[in-house]
XYZ file of N, CA and C in Angstrom:
669
model
N -7.656 0.082 -17.292
C -8.052 -0.164 -15.950
C -8.952 1.014 -15.394
N -10.060 0.750 -14.733
C -10.892 1.739 -14.183
C -11.044 1.558 -12.603
N -11.167 2.782 -11.832
C -11.324 2.592 -10.467
C -12.695 1.865 -10.121
N -12.717 1.078 -8.984
C -14.021 0.553 -8.531
C -14.413 1.233 -7.206
N -15.490 1.780 -7.095
C -16.028 2.306 -5.914
C -17.525 2.020 -5.935
N -18.007 1.674 -4.760
C -19.466 1.524 -4.500
C -19.966 1.845 -3.100
N -19.088 2.527 -2.374
C -19.465 2.920 -1.022
C -18.682 4.199 -0.580
N -19.340 4.820 0.295
C -18.601 6.175 0.815
C -18.512 6.088 2.352
N -17.433 6.520 2.893
C -17.298 6.497 4.307
C -16.774 7.856 4.697
N -16.697 8.262 6.045
C -16.264 9.607 6.409
C -14.843 9.848 5.885
N -14.643 10.707 4.998
C -13.376 11.026 4.463
C -13.011 10.324 3.156
N -13.690 9.395 2.710
C -13.179 8.651 1.517
C -14.267 7.837 0.911
N -13.912 7.215 -0.147
C -14.683 6.200 -0.932
C -13.861 4.765 -0.973
N -14.657 3.774 -1.318
C -14.107 2.538 -1.440
C -15.047 1.464 -2.183
N -14.572 0.297 -2.065
C -15.322 -0.893 -2.547
C -15.633 -1.771 -1.388
N -16.898 -2.040 -1.221
C -17.480 -3.035 -0.188
C -17.946 -4.278 -0.733
N -17.606 -5.369 -0.071
C -18.286 -6.580 -0.377
C -18.596 -7.399 0.834
N -19.729 -7.903 0.870
C -20.345 -8.617 2.131
C -20.481 -10.148 1.890
N -20.382 -10.875 3.002
C -20.493 -12.298 2.735
C -21.889 -12.835 2.558
N -22.017 -14.069 1.991
C -23.300 -14.657 1.711
C -24.074 -14.841 3.003
N -23.393 -15.007 4.082
C -24.143 -15.285 5.356
C -24.795 -14.179 6.047
N -24.324 -12.950 5.524
C -24.932 -11.688 5.953
C -24.138 -11.012 6.994
N -23.199 -11.611 7.586
C -22.243 -10.913 8.562
C -21.033 -11.712 8.647
N -19.945 -11.038 9.452
C -18.669 -11.682 9.534
C -17.606 -10.671 10.063
N -16.485 -11.059 10.310
C -15.547 -10.211 10.675
C -15.191 -9.061 9.699
N -14.771 -7.961 10.081
C -14.430 -6.903 9.185
C -12.941 -7.108 8.709
N -12.749 -6.661 7.501
C -11.550 -6.772 6.826
C -11.152 -5.442 5.909
N -10.084 -4.883 6.178
C -9.717 -3.757 5.262
C -8.705 -4.287 4.326
N -8.878 -4.178 3.009
C -8.020 -4.629 1.936
C -7.528 -3.375 1.222
N -6.111 -3.375 1.322
C -5.420 -2.157 0.860
C -4.779 -2.260 -0.485
N -5.017 -1.470 -1.445
C -4.643 -1.497 -2.808
C -3.015 -1.527 -3.029
N -2.654 -1.976 -4.279
C -1.145 -1.828 -4.656
C -1.263 -0.191 -5.201
N 0.024 0.028 -5.800
C 0.122 1.426 -6.222
C -0.568 1.636 -7.508
N -1.161 0.682 -8.122
C -2.045 0.934 -9.320
C -3.313 1.604 -9.052
N -3.781 1.528 -7.796
C -5.107 2.111 -7.430
C -6.029 1.047 -7.133
N -7.373 1.414 -6.892
C -8.435 0.458 -6.554
C -9.044 -0.011 -7.924
N -8.190 -1.171 -8.409
C -8.506 -1.707 -9.773
C -9.436 -2.914 -9.690
N -9.786 -3.326 -10.766
C -10.766 -4.552 -10.756
C -10.091 -5.720 -10.023
N -8.810 -5.852 -10.080
C -7.944 -6.938 -9.372
C -8.385 -6.765 -7.873
N -8.158 -5.622 -7.362
C -8.316 -5.446 -5.950
C -9.808 -5.705 -5.547
N -10.834 -5.293 -6.316
C -12.160 -5.420 -6.166
C -12.452 -6.911 -6.195
N -11.900 -7.699 -7.119
C -12.020 -9.146 -7.137
C -11.459 -9.801 -5.949
N -10.267 -9.392 -5.424
C -9.742 -9.895 -4.179
C -10.721 -9.710 -2.982
N -11.336 -8.440 -2.959
C -12.256 -8.039 -1.981
C -13.517 -8.969 -2.044
N -13.989 -9.269 -3.266
C -15.021 -10.242 -3.440
C -14.781 -11.542 -2.806
N -13.501 -11.990 -3.265
C -13.087 -13.386 -2.626
C -13.100 -13.364 -1.199
N -12.636 -12.312 -0.526
C -12.715 -12.327 0.924
C -13.985 -12.407 1.451
N -14.917 -11.640 0.778
C -16.350 -11.795 1.114
C -16.932 -13.156 0.995
N -16.652 -13.710 -0.155
C -17.173 -15.133 -0.226
C -16.569 -15.982 0.776
N -15.452 -15.646 1.333
C -14.819 -16.536 2.343
C -15.345 -16.175 3.818
N -16.260 -15.206 3.873
C -16.940 -14.899 5.187
C -16.674 -13.513 5.823
N -15.978 -12.717 5.095
C -15.530 -11.485 5.746
C -16.433 -10.270 5.137
N -16.603 -9.351 5.914
C -17.127 -7.879 5.490
C -16.043 -7.214 4.972
N -15.776 -7.102 3.737
C -14.480 -6.617 3.253
C -14.542 -5.224 2.502
N -13.686 -4.290 2.969
C -13.740 -2.999 2.397
C -12.448 -2.541 2.000
N -12.383 -2.110 0.664
C -11.099 -1.715 0.054
C -11.268 -0.187 -0.113
N -10.540 0.682 0.662
C -10.497 2.013 0.558
C -9.893 2.497 -0.749
N -10.329 3.613 -1.399
C -9.621 4.063 -2.587
C -8.759 5.143 -2.142
N -7.326 4.912 -2.102
C -6.381 5.912 -1.622
C -5.971 6.956 -2.616
N -6.356 6.685 -3.770
C -6.072 7.557 -4.905
C -7.297 8.498 -5.369
N -8.424 8.445 -4.730
C -9.486 9.316 -5.119
C -10.032 9.012 -6.390
N -10.153 7.749 -6.836
C -10.692 7.354 -8.159
C -9.675 7.283 -9.295
N -8.396 7.699 -9.024
C -7.396 7.531 -10.065
C -6.710 6.215 -10.068
N -6.436 5.727 -11.408
C -5.870 4.318 -11.604
C -4.668 4.511 -12.461
N -3.488 4.026 -12.153
C -2.375 4.039 -12.988
C -2.328 3.095 -14.007
N -1.750 3.375 -15.252
C -1.727 2.491 -16.421
C -0.274 2.062 -16.595
N 0.595 2.566 -16.041
C 2.044 2.112 -16.169
C 2.792 2.491 -14.923
N 4.049 1.774 -14.792
C 4.701 1.939 -13.499
C 5.122 3.318 -13.119
N 5.406 4.169 -14.309
C 5.873 5.449 -13.911
C 4.787 6.316 -13.324
N 3.510 6.093 -13.872
C 2.338 6.762 -13.421
C 1.990 6.353 -11.917
N 2.168 4.987 -11.734
C 1.897 4.371 -10.403
C 2.823 5.034 -9.425
N 4.112 5.053 -9.671
C 5.036 5.621 -8.744
C 4.729 7.021 -8.457
N 4.428 7.849 -9.486
C 4.063 9.240 -9.262
C 2.831 9.335 -8.293
N 1.814 8.605 -8.539
C 0.619 8.657 -7.711
C 0.984 8.214 -6.343
N 1.718 7.173 -6.115
C 2.141 6.767 -4.773
C 2.834 7.700 -4.164
N 3.759 8.444 -4.807
C 4.656 9.440 -4.189
C 3.950 10.645 -3.861
N 2.771 10.870 -4.464
C 1.946 12.112 -4.082
C 1.071 11.819 -2.844
N 1.051 10.666 -2.443
C 0.160 10.205 -1.264
C 1.034 10.355 0.059
N 0.991 11.237 0.853
C 1.811 11.233 2.142
C 1.266 10.055 2.993
N 2.354 9.441 3.580
C 1.959 8.381 4.431
C 0.915 8.564 5.544
N 1.083 9.775 6.101
C 0.134 10.193 7.220
C -1.321 10.332 6.592
N -1.446 10.892 5.382
C -2.776 10.991 4.791
C -3.416 9.677 4.489
N -2.544 8.764 3.959
C -3.012 7.311 3.604
C -3.475 6.720 4.767
N -2.721 6.824 5.973
C -3.255 6.101 7.231
C -4.433 6.818 7.725
N -4.524 8.021 7.665
C -5.785 8.819 8.141
C -7.072 8.358 7.278
N -7.041 8.174 5.996
C -8.034 7.629 5.176
C -8.368 6.179 5.710
N -7.286 5.340 5.862
C -7.572 4.006 6.297
C -8.255 3.906 7.655
N -7.831 4.787 8.594
C -8.453 4.903 9.790
C -9.911 5.218 9.805
N -10.303 6.096 8.835
C -11.686 6.340 8.712
C -12.433 5.145 8.150
N -11.811 4.347 7.277
C -12.353 3.182 6.825
C -12.631 2.050 7.953
N -11.638 2.035 8.878
C -11.787 1.201 10.058
C -13.080 1.575 10.880
N -13.067 2.882 11.118
C -14.228 3.474 11.864
C -15.560 2.871 11.172
N -15.618 3.154 9.884
C -16.811 2.737 9.105
C -17.148 1.308 9.214
N -16.107 0.433 9.081
C -16.240 -0.966 9.069
C -16.774 -1.440 10.543
N -16.077 -1.006 11.542
C -16.487 -1.560 12.898
C -17.725 -0.988 13.315
N -18.271 0.067 12.752
C -19.633 0.619 13.124
C -20.629 -0.168 12.361
N -20.445 -0.978 11.469
C -21.538 -1.662 10.672
C -22.149 -2.734 11.485
N -23.404 -2.882 11.303
C -24.160 -3.955 12.077
C -23.753 -5.263 11.635
N -23.395 -5.443 10.434
C -23.039 -6.783 9.883
C -21.667 -7.270 10.121
N -20.884 -6.397 10.873
C -19.419 -6.791 11.234
C -19.557 -7.284 12.735
N -18.952 -8.539 12.731
C -18.765 -9.187 14.111
C -17.567 -8.683 14.764
N -17.630 -8.605 16.042
C -16.369 -8.300 16.903
C -15.994 -6.850 16.778
N -15.002 -6.538 17.657
C -14.611 -5.120 17.811
C -13.221 -4.928 17.206
N -12.715 -5.827 16.381
C -11.468 -5.648 15.802
C -11.489 -6.009 14.363
N -10.823 -5.405 13.500
C -10.761 -5.699 12.104
C -9.448 -6.230 11.646
N -9.407 -7.031 10.560
C -8.091 -7.282 10.022
C -7.776 -6.375 8.869
N -6.514 -6.488 8.439
C -6.007 -5.689 7.428
C -4.975 -6.454 6.572
N -5.356 -6.536 5.240
C -4.503 -7.197 4.317
C -4.196 -6.164 3.172
N -2.952 -6.122 2.730
C -2.591 -5.195 1.690
C -1.419 -5.670 0.835
N -1.238 -5.060 -0.229
C -0.355 -5.717 -1.392
C 0.635 -4.509 -1.797
N 1.940 -4.825 -1.765
C 2.828 -3.780 -2.228
C 2.841 -2.535 -1.404
N 2.540 -1.405 -2.024
C 2.375 -0.117 -1.207
C 1.279 -0.489 -0.110
N 0.266 -1.242 -0.310
C -0.814 -1.487 0.616
C -0.234 -2.281 1.725
N 0.702 -3.190 1.341
C 1.249 -4.007 2.445
C 1.989 -3.173 3.450
N 2.654 -2.155 2.885
C 3.258 -1.229 3.811
C 2.282 -0.506 4.719
N 1.123 -0.090 4.137
C 0.109 0.691 4.839
C -0.547 -0.218 5.843
N -0.599 -1.536 5.642
C -1.201 -2.521 6.599
C -0.405 -2.265 7.865
N 0.870 -2.237 7.924
C 1.658 -2.023 9.065
C 1.581 -0.779 9.698
N 1.528 0.348 8.942
C 1.364 1.669 9.488
C -0.005 1.810 10.170
N -1.101 1.181 9.403
C -2.364 1.361 10.052
C -2.456 0.607 11.348
N -1.807 -0.673 11.402
C -1.773 -1.484 12.607
C -1.155 -0.789 13.823
N -0.099 -0.088 13.369
C 0.829 0.534 14.425
C -0.037 1.740 14.996
N -0.810 2.395 14.281
C -1.714 3.583 14.633
C -2.929 2.947 15.490
N -3.519 1.981 14.894
C -4.848 1.581 15.338
C -4.844 0.729 16.593
N -3.636 0.143 16.952
C -3.600 -0.677 18.282
C -4.531 -1.788 18.266
N -5.351 -1.913 19.228
C -6.278 -2.906 19.488
C -7.395 -3.157 18.532
N -7.557 -2.114 17.776
C -8.749 -2.145 16.779
C -8.250 -3.038 15.474
N -7.046 -3.263 15.373
C -6.643 -4.164 14.249
C -6.073 -5.455 14.949
N -6.758 -6.623 14.697
C -6.525 -7.849 15.300
C -5.615 -8.740 14.416
N -5.416 -8.432 13.107
C -4.560 -9.246 12.316
C -4.106 -8.488 11.182
N -2.723 -8.535 10.871
C -2.186 -7.760 9.773
C -1.450 -8.604 8.855
N -1.881 -8.478 7.506
C -1.278 -9.326 6.604
C -0.638 -8.526 5.387
N 0.588 -8.249 5.460
C 1.283 -7.574 4.275
C 1.759 -8.478 3.243
N 1.427 -8.337 2.070
C 1.970 -9.171 0.918
C 2.978 -8.301 0.348
N 4.209 -8.796 0.397
C 5.389 -8.018 -0.197
C 5.289 -6.565 0.170
N 5.005 -6.191 1.361
C 4.758 -4.919 1.728
C 5.990 -3.922 1.657
N 5.828 -2.766 1.090
C 6.847 -1.834 0.952
C 6.465 -0.606 1.855
N 7.052 -0.417 2.918
C 6.771 0.632 3.895
C 7.304 1.995 3.201
N 6.312 3.104 3.069
C 6.872 4.341 2.552
C 7.686 5.103 3.618
N 8.782 5.434 3.249
C 9.708 6.176 4.145
C 10.316 5.255 5.200
N 10.829 5.752 6.279
C 11.535 5.050 7.270
C 10.589 4.144 7.997
N 11.144 3.102 8.563
C 10.116 2.191 9.330
C 9.613 2.904 10.523
N 8.313 2.709 10.845
C 7.674 3.563 11.986
C 8.042 2.857 13.340
N 7.620 3.662 14.331
C 7.618 3.137 15.719
C 6.558 2.083 15.885
N 6.788 0.858 16.178
C 5.812 -0.232 16.153
C 5.227 -0.405 17.504
N 5.569 0.462 18.475
C 5.163 0.253 19.907
C 3.532 0.151 19.905
N 2.765 0.931 19.067
C 1.299 0.808 19.160
C 0.742 -0.479 18.567
N 1.566 -1.241 17.783
C 1.089 -2.466 17.118
C 0.633 -3.477 18.101
N -0.529 -4.022 18.031
C -1.057 -5.149 18.838
C -1.533 -6.246 18.023
N -1.485 -6.144 16.861
C -2.030 -7.332 15.902
C -0.867 -8.328 15.714
N -1.194 -9.538 15.694
C -0.261 -10.560 15.027
C 0.009 -10.209 13.533
N 1.065 -10.481 13.122
C 1.615 -10.213 11.684
C 1.889 -11.421 10.935
N 1.189 -11.616 9.693
C 1.517 -12.614 8.808
C 2.148 -12.089 7.485
N 3.224 -12.193 7.092
C 3.822 -11.587 5.987
C 4.110 -12.611 4.782
N 3.899 -12.120 3.562
C 4.148 -13.003 2.385
C 5.150 -12.329 1.483
N 6.271 -12.936 1.075
C 7.276 -12.420 0.178
C 7.800 -13.232 -0.808
N 8.209 -12.743 -1.958
C 8.932 -13.555 -2.958
C 10.378 -13.540 -2.814
N 10.987 -14.637 -3.079
C 12.359 -14.679 -2.805
C 13.291 -13.989 -3.905
N 12.520 -13.691 -5.043
C 13.153 -12.859 -6.127
C 12.665 -11.561 -6.204
N 12.194 -10.985 -5.150
C 11.582 -9.574 -5.066
C 12.720 -8.665 -4.701
N 13.230 -7.832 -5.722
C 14.328 -6.912 -5.467
C 13.858 -5.734 -4.514
N 12.524 -5.450 -4.569
C 12.094 -4.493 -3.769
C 11.948 -4.627 -2.213
N 11.985 -5.962 -1.973
C 12.003 -6.346 -0.359
C 12.923 -7.539 -0.294
N 14.250 -7.212 -0.451
C 15.302 -8.247 -0.290
C 15.314 -8.840 1.036
N 16.142 -9.872 1.260
C 16.163 -10.575 2.556
C 16.551 -9.727 3.708
N 17.555 -8.754 3.409
C 17.898 -7.942 4.590
C 16.849 -6.923 4.975
N 15.964 -6.543 4.042
C 14.869 -5.596 4.246
C 13.809 -6.371 5.112
N 13.566 -7.708 4.838
C 12.636 -8.412 5.621
C 13.064 -8.636 7.025
N 14.484 -8.946 7.095
C 14.969 -9.092 8.402
C 14.886 -7.829 9.311
N 15.177 -6.709 8.642
C 15.196 -5.424 9.373
C 13.740 -5.134 9.741
N 12.706 -5.458 8.919
C 11.286 -5.265 9.211
C 10.928 -6.099 10.488
N 11.205 -7.308 10.292
C 10.898 -8.260 11.371
C 11.521 -7.889 12.684
N 12.698 -7.336 12.651
C 13.464 -7.002 13.899
C 12.747 -5.732 14.491
N 12.397 -4.810 13.596
C 11.728 -3.572 14.069
C 10.292 -3.867 14.712
N 9.615 -4.741 14.124
C 8.372 -5.142 14.835
C 8.501 -5.852 16.156
N 9.413 -6.686 16.134
C 9.741 -7.408 17.476
C 10.333 -6.405 18.536
N 10.996 -5.536 18.114
C 11.630 -4.605 19.002
C 10.631 -3.630 19.501
N 9.741 -3.101 18.590
C 8.827 -2.162 19.019
C 7.596 -2.654 19.765
N 7.069 -3.810 19.146
C 5.783 -4.393 19.653
C 5.926 -5.522 20.459
N 7.034 -6.181 20.512
C 7.254 -7.417 21.246
C 6.532 -8.476 20.694
N 6.264 -8.567 19.347
C 5.593 -9.454 18.554
C 6.501 -10.053 17.499
N 6.669 -11.439 17.484
C 7.378 -11.880 16.386
C 6.610 -12.229 15.173
N 6.786 -11.545 13.955
C 5.959 -11.728 12.795
C 6.204 -12.993 12.305
N 5.105 -13.655 11.566
C 5.356 -14.866 10.797
C 5.508 -14.575 9.376
N 6.843 -14.627 8.818
C 7.006 -14.294 7.435
C 7.245 -15.617 6.649
N 6.496 -15.627 5.485
C 6.745 -16.874 4.578
C 7.329 -16.217 3.191
N 8.323 -16.957 2.692
C 8.962 -16.549 1.591
C 8.729 -17.600 0.466
N 8.326 -17.213 -0.698
C 7.876 -18.093 -1.826
C 8.852 -18.013 -2.963
N 8.947 -19.052 -3.783
C 9.798 -18.993 -4.923
C 9.202 -18.129 -6.117
N 9.223 -16.872 -5.874
C 8.453 -15.867 -6.761
C 9.043 -14.593 -6.752
N 8.380 -13.640 -7.594
C 8.739 -12.315 -7.715
C 7.832 -11.384 -6.958
N 8.146 -10.145 -6.983
C 7.141 -9.139 -6.414
C 5.829 -9.245 -7.057
N 4.853 -9.092 -6.319
C 3.517 -9.018 -6.840
C 3.033 -10.478 -7.401
N 3.498 -11.423 -6.806
C 3.243 -12.786 -7.276
C 1.679 -13.162 -7.138
N 1.048 -12.438 -6.311
C -0.355 -12.770 -6.010
C -1.310 -12.124 -7.056
N -0.790 -11.179 -7.787
C -1.710 -10.345 -8.766
C -1.867 -11.020 -10.064
N -3.068 -11.785 -10.324
C -3.129 -12.574 -11.517
C -3.479 -11.679 -12.741
N -3.213 -10.376 -12.664
C -3.319 -9.585 -13.896
C -1.912 -9.053 -14.280
N -0.856 -9.556 -13.523
C 0.440 -9.160 -13.839
C 1.263 -10.422 -14.370
N 2.354 -10.123 -15.187
C 3.111 -11.210 -15.741
C 3.813 -12.011 -14.726
N 4.130 -11.494 -13.535
C 4.879 -12.291 -12.465
C 4.022 -13.084 -11.525
N 2.584 -13.178 -11.905
C 1.835 -13.921 -11.149
C 2.308 -15.337 -11.028
N 2.229 -15.945 -9.879
C 2.658 -17.333 -9.544
C 1.442 -18.037 -9.003
N 0.837 -18.876 -9.603
C -0.416 -19.496 -9.185
C -0.355 -20.406 -7.930
N 0.814 -21.174 -7.935
C 0.949 -22.068 -6.793
C 1.389 -21.205 -5.494
N 2.245 -20.318 -5.617
C 2.545 -19.434 -4.383
C 1.328 -18.624 -4.028
N 0.540 -17.991 -5.055
C -0.608 -17.290 -4.602
C -1.659 -18.232 -3.890
N -1.776 -19.363 -4.360
C -2.886 -20.312 -3.707
C -2.393 -20.546 -2.264
N -1.181 -20.927 -2.089
C -0.651 -21.152 -0.723
C -0.785 -20.012 0.151
N -0.395 -18.821 -0.344
C -0.459 -17.612 0.507
C -1.951 -17.289 0.821
N -2.827 -17.488 -0.103
C -4.213 -17.304 0.170
C -4.712 -18.253 1.363
N -4.478 -19.540 1.117
C -4.877 -20.425 2.163
C -4.255 -20.071 3.585
N -2.977 -19.745 3.622
C -2.429 -19.416 4.986
C -3.141 -18.084 5.459
N -3.496 -17.156 4.615
C -4.057 -15.882 5.020
C -5.523 -16.039 5.641
N -6.284 -17.002 4.925
C -7.578 -17.234 5.455
C -7.634 -17.894 6.726
N -6.687 -18.861 6.976
C -6.493 -19.546 8.278
C -6.231 -18.634 9.287
N -5.198 -17.732 9.013
C -4.659 -16.798 9.947
C -5.771 -15.712 10.404
N -6.488 -15.248 9.402
C -7.571 -14.203 9.713
C -8.732 -14.913 10.487
N -9.019 -16.119 10.189
C -10.193 -16.760 10.913
C -9.777 -17.047 12.377
N -8.518 -17.443 12.561
C -8.076 -17.625 13.897
C -8.010 -16.401 14.713
N -7.385 -15.417 14.058
C -6.965 -14.115 14.872
C -8.296 -13.179 15.093
N -9.300 -13.360 14.254
C -10.465 -12.523 14.344
C -11.726 -13.264 14.780
N -11.466 -14.442 15.195
C -12.655 -15.321 15.742
C -13.184 -14.533 17.021
């Protein structure tokens, strides 16, 4: 795997894809712990084809992991505060673009990136209008969600040992307690990383359903 980058913003680099129409709502796409891989670039392209100006920031500075041990090491070397700072810079860049409609962006992320979706939304307040964590793993303790203003749509696998039912319930309660927002969580008959078609645990039916729900949610909340 190689890292994919084609754009630079204040404080970082990333992969940007724009819609055929030439403009659309802004969307931050946040990588898994593998890095900014071809898979994440492909997902970013898919969002662009669906009408979004999609930007995937590179949280690992061009590095890509090739096995779980390396991925865990790289993820562990990224302080949560630094990751959110990079993502905030990406939001600045996205919302300043002439081809981005509206004054709020969406955020979608996977695994580690799903956790960062929630951290980013809690920091950015009104600037994030829709938050979609796929089997999100929040680094460290759950944050104070009082700053979160976005509606939340979460996707989880019922065989995901990294985000078991009790962890999902704890996360939902923390969001509701802090932000006064009840998140919409969907659970699929699948494992962790079921959306990643480059991994053995990929589940096509669950991925397709989660994708359709995500597009409907983003179009509604970012309209």
